[in-house]
Amino acid sequence: MKTVLITGAAGFLGSHLCDRFIKEGYKVIGMDNLITGDLKNIEHLFPLEQFEFCNHDVSNYVHVADELDYILHFASPASPIDYLKIPIQTLKVGSLGTHNLLGLAKAKNARMLIASTSEVYGDPTVHPQTEEYWGNVNPVGPRGVYDEAKRFQEAMTMAYHTYHGLETRIIRIFNTYGPRMRLNDGRVLPAFIGQALRGEDLTVFGNGKQTRSFCYVDDLVEGIYRLLHSDYTQPMNIGNPDEITIGEFAEEIIKLTGTTQKVIYQPLPVDDPMQRQPNIDKARSIIKWEPKVNRAEGLKITYEYFKSLPEQELYKKEHKEFDKYIK
Ligand code: UDP
C-alpha cells in the first residue's frame, strides 16, 4: 500500500483529496493545525485503518515515522479575509512550511506536489493566463502575503527539483468551489449563498464587472491526481475556463436560491484582480484533463450542502477564533 501525506487535510481541498486517495487504496496521513481547517470535514475517515490524523503546524519541523511515497502540500489560509487576519501564518506556511516538507520529501525519497495558485499571476495583464505569464503582483498589498509566499513556494520547489533531483509537481489552482467550503471565509460563493439563506442582500464588490472562472472541486481533484502521476515538472494551470462576471454570478445565485433579495454594491477590495481565466491547453494535452462539471450542476450540489448545515452555522460571524490558535 502506498502512503501519502496530505497537509491541510481538514480544509476544503485537503479533505476532498483525503477522500480520493483513500478511495484509490492509499494509506493517508492527514496533517493540519486546524487554524482554518475543521475536523468535521474528515471525521468520517477516522474509523478507517487506512487513515491517520496528525495535528501539527507544518511551519515547524515535520516528523513522520512512516515511509512516504507522496506529499501533497495543501496547508494554507486561502481567502483574502484570512490573509488579512493571519498574514504571518500565511507567509510562513507557504515558505517555511514548504521548505520543511521538501526536506521531508528528500529524506523519504517521496514525490512532492505543491498547491500553487492563480494568485501568482496577481492582477493579470495577460488574458487568459498561460503558465508562461510571470504575473503582476503587488508584494506589499494585502494579498502579497499569500501571493509572494506561493511564488516563493514555486521557486523553492523548483530549486529542490533542479539541485536535489527531487520529484516535484506544481499545480496552479484557479477559483474552486464545492461542499466543505467555509461558510464565513469571505469568498464570493459562500458569501452569496450565506446571504441568500439568511435573507440578506447579496454584496457585490466594485461594479461587479470583474471576472472569475469557477471549477467544481471533483474536477480539480481529478486534475491533481493526474498531474501527480504524470512526469510533468513545470507548473500547470488547473481550473475551469468558463469565465463569468461577479455581477452575473450574483444573478445566478439569486436564481438558484430563489431569494427575493437584491444585489447591493460595496467597495472593491484593494488589488482585487479584474480578470481571471485559466488557459488549460497544457492540462488538456499533457494529462488529458478538462473539467466535466458545469456551473449549474456544481452550484446545485454546493447549495444543497450549505442548506444541510445546522442553522446556527449561518449566523456564526467567524468560523474560528483565530487568536487563540496564534502564538
Ligand atoms: N466578492 C464580492 N462579494 C463578496 C465576496 C467577494 O463581490 O461578498 C468578489 C471579490 O471582490 C472578487 C470575487 O468576488 O472580485 C472573488 O472573490 P473571492 O474572495 O472569492 O476570491 P478571489 O478574489 O481570491 O478570486
PDB file of C-alpha atoms in Angstrom, residues 19-322:
ATOM      1  CA  ASP A  19     -11.306  11.041   0.320  1.00  0.00           C
ATOM      2  CA  ARG A  20      -9.905  10.470  -3.157  1.00  0.00           C
ATOM      3  CA  PHE A  21      -6.657   8.827  -2.042  1.00  0.00           C
ATOM      4  CA  ILE A  22      -8.498   6.612   0.453  1.00  0.00           C
ATOM      5  CA  LYS A  23     -10.792   5.559  -2.384  1.00  0.00           C
ATOM      6  CA  GLU A  24      -7.764   4.733  -4.528  1.00  0.00           C
ATOM      7  CA  GLY A  25      -6.419   2.417  -1.798  1.00  0.00           C
ATOM      8  CA  TYR A  26      -3.648   4.576  -0.338  1.00  0.00           C
ATOM      9  CA  LYS A  27      -2.708   4.941   3.281  1.00  0.00           C
ATOM     10  CA  VAL A  28      -3.402   8.607   4.013  1.00  0.00           C
ATOM     11  CA  ILE A  29      -1.722  10.630   6.738  1.00  0.00           C
ATOM     12  CA  GLY A  30      -3.663  13.863   7.116  1.00  0.00           C
ATOM     13  CA  MET A  31      -1.912  16.783   8.798  1.00  0.00           C
ATOM     14  CA  ASP A  32      -3.494  20.067   9.867  1.00  0.00           C
ATOM     15  CA  ASN A  33      -3.110  22.628  12.658  1.00  0.00           C
ATOM     16  CA  LEU A  34      -6.849  23.416  12.471  1.00  0.00           C
ATOM     17  CA  ILE A  35      -6.470  27.206  12.263  1.00  0.00           C
ATOM     18  CA  THR A  36      -8.772  27.359   9.260  1.00  0.00           C
ATOM     19  CA  GLY A  37      -9.476  23.636   8.817  1.00  0.00           C
ATOM     20  CA  ASP A  38     -12.241  21.748  10.579  1.00  0.00           C
ATOM     21  CA  LEU A  39     -12.180  18.132  11.780  1.00  0.00           C
ATOM     22  CA  LYS A  40     -15.827  17.819  10.700  1.00  0.00           C
ATOM     23  CA  ASN A  41     -14.531  17.601   7.112  1.00  0.00           C
ATOM     24  CA  ILE A  42     -12.630  14.378   7.805  1.00  0.00           C
ATOM     25  CA  GLU A  43     -14.322  12.817  10.823  1.00  0.00           C
ATOM     26  CA  HIS A  44     -15.880  10.158   8.572  1.00  0.00           C
ATOM     27  CA  LEU A  45     -12.338   8.912   7.852  1.00  0.00           C
ATOM     28  CA  PHE A  46     -11.316   8.467  11.493  1.00  0.00           C
ATOM     29  CA  PRO A  47     -12.667   4.898  11.844  1.00  0.00           C
ATOM     30  CA  LEU A  48     -10.613   3.732   8.841  1.00  0.00           C
ATOM     31  CA  GLU A  49      -7.342   1.897   9.440  1.00  0.00           C
ATOM     32  CA  GLN A  50      -6.018   3.419   6.220  1.00  0.00           C
ATOM     33  CA  PHE A  51      -6.305   6.921   7.702  1.00  0.00           C
ATOM     34  CA  GLU A  52      -4.291   8.695  10.352  1.00  0.00           C
ATOM     35  CA  PHE A  53      -4.558  12.285  11.539  1.00  0.00           C
ATOM     36  CA  CYS A  54      -1.777  14.407  12.933  1.00  0.00           C
ATOM     37  CA  ASN A  55      -2.448  17.821  14.490  1.00  0.00           C
ATOM     38  CA  HIS A  56       0.655  19.764  13.533  1.00  0.00           C
ATOM     39  CA  ASP A  57       1.692  23.137  12.127  1.00  0.00           C
ATOM     40  CA  VAL A  58       3.967  22.377   9.159  1.00  0.00           C
ATOM     41  CA  SER A  59       5.696  25.740   9.564  1.00  0.00           C
ATOM     42  CA  ASN A  60       7.556  23.917  12.363  1.00  0.00           C
ATOM     43  CA  TYR A  61       9.802  20.898  11.779  1.00  0.00           C
ATOM     44  CA  VAL A  62       7.728  17.997  10.429  1.00  0.00           C
ATOM     45  CA  HIS A  63       8.390  14.483  11.682  1.00  0.00           C
ATOM     46  CA  VAL A  64       6.710  11.458  10.101  1.00  0.00           C
ATOM     47  CA  ALA A  65       7.782   7.944  11.114  1.00  0.00           C
ATOM     48  CA  ASP A  66       6.242   6.134   8.104  1.00  0.00           C
ATOM     49  CA  GLU A  67       7.854   5.734   4.737  1.00  0.00           C
ATOM     50  CA  LEU A  68       6.199   8.159   2.302  1.00  0.00           C
ATOM     51  CA  ASP A  69       5.561   7.841  -1.414  1.00  0.00           C
ATOM     52  CA  TYR A  70       3.878  11.202  -1.947  1.00  0.00           C
ATOM     53  CA  ILE A  71       3.480  14.523  -0.144  1.00  0.00           C
ATOM     54  CA  LEU A  72       0.683  16.911  -1.132  1.00  0.00           C
ATOM     55  CA  HIS A  73       1.119  20.346   0.436  1.00  0.00           C
ATOM     56  CA  PHE A  74      -2.332  21.943   0.710  1.00  0.00           C
ATOM     57  CA  ALA A  75      -1.985  23.686   4.072  1.00  0.00           C
ATOM     58  CA  SER A  76      -2.582  27.436   3.780  1.00  0.00           C
ATOM     59  CA  PRO A  77      -5.183  30.053   4.528  1.00  0.00           C
ATOM     60  CA  ALA A  78      -6.789  30.627   1.146  1.00  0.00           C
ATOM     61  CA  SER A  79      -9.233  33.509   1.311  1.00  0.00           C
ATOM     62  CA  PRO A  80      -8.471  37.243   1.237  1.00  0.00           C
ATOM     63  CA  ILE A  81     -10.167  37.693   4.640  1.00  0.00           C
ATOM     64  CA  ASP A  82      -7.889  35.051   6.159  1.00  0.00           C
ATOM     65  CA  TYR A  83      -4.756  36.701   4.767  1.00  0.00           C
ATOM     66  CA  LEU A  84      -5.748  39.934   6.443  1.00  0.00           C
ATOM     67  CA  LYS A  85      -6.321  38.238   9.782  1.00  0.00           C
ATOM     68  CA  ILE A  86      -3.380  35.846   9.813  1.00  0.00           C
ATOM     69  CA  PRO A  87      -0.817  37.307   7.409  1.00  0.00           C
ATOM     70  CA  ILE A  88       2.308  35.989   9.131  1.00  0.00           C
ATOM     71  CA  GLN A  89       0.955  32.431   9.320  1.00  0.00           C
ATOM     72  CA  THR A  90       0.048  32.677   5.627  1.00  0.00           C
ATOM     73  CA  LEU A  91       3.614  33.693   4.765  1.00  0.00           C
ATOM     74  CA  LYS A  92       5.130  31.024   6.989  1.00  0.00           C
ATOM     75  CA  VAL A  93       3.141  28.034   5.771  1.00  0.00           C
ATOM     76  CA  GLY A  94       3.870  28.833   2.118  1.00  0.00           C
ATOM     77  CA  SER A  95       7.587  29.411   2.717  1.00  0.00           C
ATOM     78  CA  LEU A  96       8.874  27.697   5.881  1.00  0.00           C
ATOM     79  CA  GLY A  97       6.189  25.009   5.669  1.00  0.00           C
ATOM     80  CA  THR A  98       7.112  24.244   2.083  1.00  0.00           C
ATOM     81  CA  HIS A  99      10.808  24.102   2.978  1.00  0.00           C
ATOM     82  CA  ASN A 100      10.156  21.667   5.826  1.00  0.00           C
ATOM     83  CA  LEU A 101       8.067  19.429   3.584  1.00  0.00           C
ATOM     84  CA  LEU A 102      10.601  19.494   0.760  1.00  0.00           C
ATOM     85  CA  GLY A 103      13.223  18.389   3.290  1.00  0.00           C
ATOM     86  CA  LEU A 104      10.919  15.605   4.408  1.00  0.00           C
ATOM     87  CA  ALA A 105      10.263  14.563   0.793  1.00  0.00           C
ATOM     88  CA  LYS A 106      14.015  14.421   0.164  1.00  0.00           C
ATOM     89  CA  ALA A 107      14.632  12.346   3.293  1.00  0.00           C
ATOM     90  CA  LYS A 108      11.830   9.922   2.371  1.00  0.00           C
ATOM     91  CA  ASN A 109      12.538   9.933  -1.359  1.00  0.00           C
ATOM     92  CA  ALA A 110       8.909  10.925  -1.875  1.00  0.00           C
ATOM     93  CA  ARG A 111       7.328  12.849  -4.747  1.00  0.00           C
ATOM     94  CA  MET A 112       6.039  16.256  -3.640  1.00  0.00           C
ATOM     95  CA  LEU A 113       3.135  18.156  -5.183  1.00  0.00           C
ATOM     96  CA  ILE A 114       2.528  21.726  -4.101  1.00  0.00           C
ATOM     97  CA  ALA A 115      -0.715  23.656  -4.309  1.00  0.00           C
ATOM     98  CA  SER A 116       0.144  26.898  -6.024  1.00  0.00           C
ATOM     99  CA  THR A 117      -2.442  29.336  -7.225  1.00  0.00           C
ATOM    100  CA  SER A 118      -3.669  31.689  -9.932  1.00  0.00           C
ATOM    101  CA  GLU A 119      -2.707  34.404  -7.420  1.00  0.00           C
ATOM    102  CA  VAL A 120       0.888  34.051  -8.672  1.00  0.00           C
ATOM    103  CA  TYR A 121      -0.427  35.962 -11.732  1.00  0.00           C
ATOM    104  CA  GLY A 122      -1.648  38.797  -9.462  1.00  0.00           C
ATOM    105  CA  ASP A 123      -3.920  41.247 -11.300  1.00  0.00           C
ATOM    106  CA  PRO A 124      -3.058  39.785 -14.704  1.00  0.00           C
ATOM    107  CA  THR A 125      -2.282  41.871 -17.766  1.00  0.00           C
ATOM    108  CA  VAL A 126      -2.411  38.761 -19.972  1.00  0.00           C
ATOM    109  CA  HIS A 127      -5.752  37.088 -20.567  1.00  0.00           C
ATOM    110  CA  PRO A 128      -6.424  34.177 -20.320  1.00  0.00           C
ATOM    111  CA  GLN A 129      -3.462  33.298 -18.153  1.00  0.00           C
ATOM    112  CA  THR A 130      -0.944  30.831 -19.545  1.00  0.00           C
ATOM    113  CA  GLU A 131       1.729  29.210 -17.407  1.00  0.00           C
ATOM    114  CA  GLU A 132       4.388  31.273 -19.213  1.00  0.00           C
ATOM    115  CA  TYR A 133       2.968  34.551 -17.874  1.00  0.00           C
ATOM    116  CA  TRP A 134       5.057  35.858 -14.963  1.00  0.00           C
ATOM    117  CA  GLY A 135       2.355  37.838 -13.272  1.00  0.00           C
ATOM    118  CA  ASN A 136       1.584  41.291 -11.920  1.00  0.00           C
ATOM    119  CA  VAL A 137       1.761  41.055  -8.122  1.00  0.00           C
ATOM    120  CA  ASN A 138       1.913  43.829  -5.534  1.00  0.00           C
ATOM    121  CA  PRO A 139       4.267  42.378  -2.902  1.00  0.00           C
ATOM    122  CA  VAL A 140       3.244  44.848  -0.161  1.00  0.00           C
ATOM    123  CA  GLY A 141      -0.531  44.838  -0.730  1.00  0.00           C
ATOM    124  CA  PRO A 142      -2.965  42.822   1.395  1.00  0.00           C
ATOM    125  CA  ARG A 143      -2.738  39.813  -0.946  1.00  0.00           C
ATOM    126  CA  GLY A 144       1.059  39.997  -1.074  1.00  0.00           C
ATOM    127  CA  VAL A 145       1.434  37.684   1.927  1.00  0.00           C
ATOM    128  CA  TYR A 146      -0.290  34.887   0.037  1.00  0.00           C
ATOM    129  CA  ASP A 147       0.897  35.663  -3.484  1.00  0.00           C
ATOM    130  CA  GLU A 148       4.549  36.063  -2.577  1.00  0.00           C
ATOM    131  CA  ALA A 149       4.553  33.011  -0.279  1.00  0.00           C
ATOM    132  CA  LYS A 150       3.159  30.975  -3.170  1.00  0.00           C
ATOM    133  CA  ARG A 151       5.692  32.412  -5.619  1.00  0.00           C
ATOM    134  CA  PHE A 152       8.493  31.604  -3.160  1.00  0.00           C
ATOM    135  CA  GLN A 153       6.969  28.142  -2.772  1.00  0.00           C
ATOM    136  CA  GLU A 154       7.218  27.528  -6.507  1.00  0.00           C
ATOM    137  CA  ALA A 155      10.810  28.796  -6.607  1.00  0.00           C
ATOM    138  CA  MET A 156      11.845  26.643  -3.639  1.00  0.00           C
ATOM    139  CA  THR A 157      10.146  23.566  -5.087  1.00  0.00           C
ATOM    140  CA  MET A 158      11.817  24.056  -8.451  1.00  0.00           C
ATOM    141  CA  ALA A 159      15.189  24.515  -6.693  1.00  0.00           C
ATOM    142  CA  TYR A 160      14.786  21.177  -4.884  1.00  0.00           C
ATOM    143  CA  HIS A 161      13.896  19.607  -8.206  1.00  0.00           C
ATOM    144  CA  THR A 162      16.864  21.121 -10.018  1.00  0.00           C
ATOM    145  CA  TYR A 163      19.534  20.853  -7.337  1.00  0.00           C
ATOM    146  CA  HIS A 164      18.486  17.751  -5.423  1.00  0.00           C
ATOM    147  CA  GLY A 165      16.736  15.878  -8.235  1.00  0.00           C
ATOM    148  CA  LEU A 166      13.579  15.697  -6.117  1.00  0.00           C
ATOM    149  CA  GLU A 167      10.414  14.572  -7.903  1.00  0.00           C
ATOM    150  CA  THR A 168       8.146  17.620  -7.770  1.00  0.00           C
ATOM    151  CA  ARG A 169       4.826  18.731  -9.267  1.00  0.00           C
ATOM    152  CA  ILE A 170       3.395  22.277  -9.230  1.00  0.00           C
ATOM    153  CA  ILE A 171      -0.299  22.937  -9.765  1.00  0.00           C
ATOM    154  CA  ARG A 172      -1.711  26.452 -10.136  1.00  0.00           C
ATOM    155  CA  ILE A 173      -5.250  26.275  -8.822  1.00  0.00           C
ATOM    156  CA  PHE A 174      -7.889  28.719 -10.043  1.00  0.00           C
ATOM    157  CA  ASN A 175     -11.067  29.540  -8.070  1.00  0.00           C
ATOM    158  CA  THR A 176     -12.584  26.267  -6.918  1.00  0.00           C
ATOM    159  CA  TYR A 177     -15.868  25.621  -5.117  1.00  0.00           C
ATOM    160  CA  GLY A 178     -17.927  22.813  -3.666  1.00  0.00           C
ATOM    161  CA  PRO A 179     -19.124  21.259  -0.417  1.00  0.00           C
ATOM    162  CA  ARG A 180     -16.977  21.935   2.708  1.00  0.00           C
ATOM    163  CA  MET A 181     -16.049  25.472   1.790  1.00  0.00           C
ATOM    164  CA  ARG A 182     -16.190  27.576   4.932  1.00  0.00           C
ATOM    165  CA  LEU A 183     -19.449  29.452   5.026  1.00  0.00           C
ATOM    166  CA  ASN A 184     -17.896  32.564   6.552  1.00  0.00           C
ATOM    167  CA  ASP A 185     -14.471  32.760   4.969  1.00  0.00           C
ATOM    168  CA  GLY A 186     -15.463  35.763   2.862  1.00  0.00           C
ATOM    169  CA  ARG A 187     -15.072  34.079  -0.509  1.00  0.00           C
ATOM    170  CA  VAL A 188     -17.684  35.027  -3.002  1.00  0.00           C
ATOM    171  CA  LEU A 189     -19.626  31.784  -3.346  1.00  0.00           C
ATOM    172  CA  PRO A 190     -20.179  31.032   0.364  1.00  0.00           C
ATOM    173  CA  ALA A 191     -20.758  34.762   0.916  1.00  0.00           C
ATOM    174  CA  PHE A 192     -23.581  34.921  -1.674  1.00  0.00           C
ATOM    175  CA  ILE A 193     -25.187  31.603  -0.661  1.00  0.00           C
ATOM    176  CA  GLY A 194     -24.951  32.508   3.041  1.00  0.00           C
ATOM    177  CA  GLN A 195     -26.579  35.870   2.343  1.00  0.00           C
ATOM    178  CA  ALA A 196     -29.361  34.247   0.338  1.00  0.00           C
ATOM    179  CA  LEU A 197     -30.016  31.683   3.099  1.00  0.00           C
ATOM    180  CA  ARG A 198     -30.115  34.413   5.778  1.00  0.00           C
ATOM    181  CA  GLY A 199     -32.431  36.577   3.672  1.00  0.00           C
ATOM    182  CA  GLU A 200     -29.835  39.336   3.224  1.00  0.00           C
ATOM    183  CA  ASP A 201     -28.935  41.306   0.115  1.00  0.00           C
ATOM    184  CA  LEU A 202     -26.009  39.976  -1.936  1.00  0.00           C
ATOM    185  CA  THR A 203     -22.869  42.119  -1.619  1.00  0.00           C
ATOM    186  CA  VAL A 204     -21.165  42.627  -4.971  1.00  0.00           C
ATOM    187  CA  PHE A 205     -17.809  44.363  -4.595  1.00  0.00           C
ATOM    188  CA  GLY A 206     -16.931  47.101  -7.074  1.00  0.00           C
ATOM    189  CA  ASN A 207     -19.133  47.345 -10.169  1.00  0.00           C
ATOM    190  CA  GLY A 208     -19.354  43.547 -10.498  1.00  0.00           C
ATOM    191  CA  LYS A 209     -17.557  43.589 -13.853  1.00  0.00           C
ATOM    192  CA  GLN A 210     -14.505  41.731 -12.528  1.00  0.00           C
ATOM    193  CA  THR A 211     -14.391  38.125 -13.710  1.00  0.00           C
ATOM    194  CA  ARG A 212     -13.589  34.735 -12.210  1.00  0.00           C
ATOM    195  CA  SER A 213     -13.761  31.184 -13.592  1.00  0.00           C
ATOM    196  CA  PHE A 214     -15.093  28.645 -11.108  1.00  0.00           C
ATOM    197  CA  CYS A 215     -14.060  24.979 -11.050  1.00  0.00           C
ATOM    198  CA  TYR A 216     -16.017  22.285  -9.230  1.00  0.00           C
ATOM    199  CA  VAL A 217     -13.936  20.512  -6.595  1.00  0.00           C
ATOM    200  CA  ASP A 218     -14.244  16.976  -8.047  1.00  0.00           C
ATOM    201  CA  ASP A 219     -12.805  18.199 -11.340  1.00  0.00           C
ATOM    202  CA  LEU A 220      -9.900  19.841  -9.540  1.00  0.00           C
ATOM    203  CA  VAL A 221      -9.146  16.695  -7.539  1.00  0.00           C
ATOM    204  CA  GLU A 222      -9.076  14.656 -10.749  1.00  0.00           C
ATOM    205  CA  GLY A 223      -6.594  17.137 -12.233  1.00  0.00           C
ATOM    206  CA  ILE A 224      -4.372  16.915  -9.149  1.00  0.00           C
ATOM    207  CA  TYR A 225      -4.474  13.127  -9.216  1.00  0.00           C
ATOM    208  CA  ARG A 226      -3.458  13.060 -12.879  1.00  0.00           C
ATOM    209  CA  LEU A 227      -0.691  15.638 -12.536  1.00  0.00           C
ATOM    210  CA  LEU A 228       0.784  13.801  -9.548  1.00  0.00           C
ATOM    211  CA  HIS A 229       1.011  10.607 -11.572  1.00  0.00           C
ATOM    212  CA  SER A 230       2.356  12.295 -14.706  1.00  0.00           C
ATOM    213  CA  ASP A 231       6.014  13.101 -15.279  1.00  0.00           C
ATOM    214  CA  TYR A 232       5.450  16.831 -15.852  1.00  0.00           C
ATOM    215  CA  THR A 233       7.519  19.039 -13.557  1.00  0.00           C
ATOM    216  CA  GLN A 234       6.713  22.576 -14.774  1.00  0.00           C
ATOM    217  CA  PRO A 235       3.755  24.491 -13.270  1.00  0.00           C
ATOM    218  CA  MET A 236       0.343  23.516 -14.660  1.00  0.00           C
ATOM    219  CA  ASN A 237      -2.911  25.501 -14.513  1.00  0.00           C
ATOM    220  CA  ILE A 238      -5.928  23.544 -13.337  1.00  0.00           C
ATOM    221  CA  GLY A 239      -9.244  25.365 -13.443  1.00  0.00           C
ATOM    222  CA  ASN A 240     -12.455  25.752 -15.373  1.00  0.00           C
ATOM    223  CA  PRO A 241     -12.134  28.284 -18.209  1.00  0.00           C
ATOM    224  CA  ASP A 242     -15.858  29.137 -18.079  1.00  0.00           C
ATOM    225  CA  GLU A 243     -15.478  32.828 -17.174  1.00  0.00           C
ATOM    226  CA  ILE A 244     -18.247  34.928 -15.622  1.00  0.00           C
ATOM    227  CA  THR A 245     -18.510  38.418 -14.138  1.00  0.00           C
ATOM    228  CA  ILE A 246     -19.204  38.602 -10.410  1.00  0.00           C
ATOM    229  CA  GLY A 247     -22.376  40.595 -11.182  1.00  0.00           C
ATOM    230  CA  GLU A 248     -23.686  37.763 -13.391  1.00  0.00           C
ATOM    231  CA  PHE A 249     -22.614  35.244 -10.781  1.00  0.00           C
ATOM    232  CA  ALA A 250     -24.736  37.037  -8.160  1.00  0.00           C
ATOM    233  CA  GLU A 251     -27.718  36.781 -10.527  1.00  0.00           C
ATOM    234  CA  GLU A 252     -27.108  33.042 -10.914  1.00  0.00           C
ATOM    235  CA  ILE A 253     -27.113  32.606  -7.136  1.00  0.00           C
ATOM    236  CA  ILE A 254     -30.324  34.625  -6.847  1.00  0.00           C
ATOM    237  CA  LYS A 255     -31.988  32.285  -9.383  1.00  0.00           C
ATOM    238  CA  LEU A 256     -30.556  29.150  -7.795  1.00  0.00           C
ATOM    239  CA  THR A 257     -31.665  30.007  -4.270  1.00  0.00           C
ATOM    240  CA  GLY A 258     -34.933  31.719  -5.223  1.00  0.00           C
ATOM    241  CA  THR A 259     -34.124  34.544  -2.837  1.00  0.00           C
ATOM    242  CA  THR A 260     -36.193  37.717  -3.149  1.00  0.00           C
ATOM    243  CA  GLN A 261     -33.235  39.829  -2.013  1.00  0.00           C
ATOM    244  CA  LYS A 262     -31.330  42.120  -4.359  1.00  0.00           C
ATOM    245  CA  VAL A 263     -27.732  42.951  -5.164  1.00  0.00           C
ATOM    246  CA  ILE A 264     -26.040  45.796  -3.269  1.00  0.00           C
ATOM    247  CA  TYR A 265     -22.686  47.263  -4.240  1.00  0.00           C
ATOM    248  CA  GLN A 266     -19.746  47.677  -1.864  1.00  0.00           C
ATOM    249  CA  PRO A 267     -16.207  48.996  -2.439  1.00  0.00           C
ATOM    250  CA  LEU A 268     -13.795  46.796  -4.361  1.00  0.00           C
ATOM    251  CA  PRO A 269     -11.063  45.376  -2.074  1.00  0.00           C
ATOM    252  CA  VAL A 270      -7.504  46.609  -2.683  1.00  0.00           C
ATOM    253  CA  ASP A 271      -5.683  44.781  -5.524  1.00  0.00           C
ATOM    254  CA  ASP A 272      -8.757  42.685  -6.403  1.00  0.00           C
ATOM    255  CA  PRO A 273      -7.863  41.114  -9.788  1.00  0.00           C
ATOM    256  CA  MET A 274     -10.091  42.406 -12.620  1.00  0.00           C
ATOM    257  CA  GLN A 275      -9.979  39.305 -14.826  1.00  0.00           C
ATOM    258  CA  ARG A 276      -9.136  35.706 -14.220  1.00  0.00           C
ATOM    259  CA  GLN A 277      -9.425  32.778 -16.598  1.00  0.00           C
ATOM    260  CA  PRO A 278      -7.082  29.820 -16.942  1.00  0.00           C
ATOM    261  CA  ASN A 279      -5.610  28.710 -20.214  1.00  0.00           C
ATOM    262  CA  ILE A 280      -5.703  24.919 -19.758  1.00  0.00           C
ATOM    263  CA  ASP A 281      -4.066  23.809 -23.014  1.00  0.00           C
ATOM    264  CA  LYS A 282      -1.252  22.129 -21.076  1.00  0.00           C
ATOM    265  CA  ALA A 283      -3.648  20.185 -18.830  1.00  0.00           C
ATOM    266  CA  ARG A 284      -5.628  19.141 -21.900  1.00  0.00           C
ATOM    267  CA  SER A 285      -2.652  17.902 -23.870  1.00  0.00           C
ATOM    268  CA  ILE A 286      -0.285  16.604 -21.166  1.00  0.00           C
ATOM    269  CA  ILE A 287      -2.585  14.977 -18.598  1.00  0.00           C
ATOM    270  CA  LYS A 288      -5.681  14.713 -20.846  1.00  0.00           C
ATOM    271  CA  TRP A 289      -7.717  16.641 -18.316  1.00  0.00           C
ATOM    272  CA  GLU A 290     -10.557  19.080 -18.652  1.00  0.00           C
ATOM    273  CA  PRO A 291     -13.429  19.964 -16.327  1.00  0.00           C
ATOM    274  CA  LYS A 292     -16.581  17.867 -16.617  1.00  0.00           C
ATOM    275  CA  VAL A 293     -18.990  19.515 -14.160  1.00  0.00           C
ATOM    276  CA  ASN A 294     -20.710  22.637 -15.430  1.00  0.00           C
ATOM    277  CA  ARG A 295     -21.510  25.531 -13.104  1.00  0.00           C
ATOM    278  CA  ALA A 296     -25.241  24.815 -12.916  1.00  0.00           C
ATOM    279  CA  GLU A 297     -24.618  21.242 -11.725  1.00  0.00           C
ATOM    280  CA  GLY A 298     -21.809  22.156  -9.345  1.00  0.00           C
ATOM    281  CA  LEU A 299     -23.683  25.070  -7.808  1.00  0.00           C
ATOM    282  CA  LYS A 300     -26.727  22.890  -7.176  1.00  0.00           C
ATOM    283  CA  ILE A 301     -24.672  20.328  -5.236  1.00  0.00           C
ATOM    284  CA  THR A 302     -22.902  23.073  -3.298  1.00  0.00           C
ATOM    285  CA  TYR A 303     -26.161  24.843  -2.449  1.00  0.00           C
ATOM    286  CA  GLU A 304     -27.639  21.566  -1.133  1.00  0.00           C
ATOM    287  CA  TYR A 305     -24.567  21.199   1.083  1.00  0.00           C
ATOM    288  CA  PHE A 306     -24.901  24.686   2.583  1.00  0.00           C
ATOM    289  CA  LYS A 307     -28.637  24.170   3.084  1.00  0.00           C
ATOM    290  CA  SER A 308     -27.959  20.952   5.011  1.00  0.00           C
ATOM    291  CA  LEU A 309     -25.761  22.690   7.616  1.00  0.00           C
ATOM    292  CA  PRO A 310     -27.233  23.407  11.071  1.00  0.00           C
ATOM    293  CA  GLU A 311     -28.903  26.809  11.013  1.00  0.00           C
ATOM    294  CA  GLN A 312     -26.596  28.310  13.651  1.00  0.00           C
ATOM    295  CA  GLU A 313     -23.647  27.889  11.249  1.00  0.00           C
ATOM    296  CA  LEU A 314     -25.262  30.561   9.090  1.00  0.00           C
ATOM    297  CA  TYR A 315     -25.039  33.116  11.867  1.00  0.00           C
ATOM    298  CA  LYS A 316     -21.526  32.431  13.092  1.00  0.00           C
ATOM    299  CA  LYS A 317     -19.578  35.605  12.458  1.00  0.00           C
ATOM    300  CA  GLU A 318     -16.316  33.689  12.416  1.00  0.00           C
ATOM    301  CA  HIS A 319     -15.790  30.061  11.768  1.00  0.00           C
ATOM    302  CA  LYS A 320     -12.865  30.126  14.156  1.00  0.00           C
ATOM    303  CA  GLU A 321     -11.485  32.373  16.855  1.00  0.00           C
ATOM    304  CA  PHE A 322      -8.145  32.722  15.125  1.00  0.00           C
TER     305      PHE A 322
END
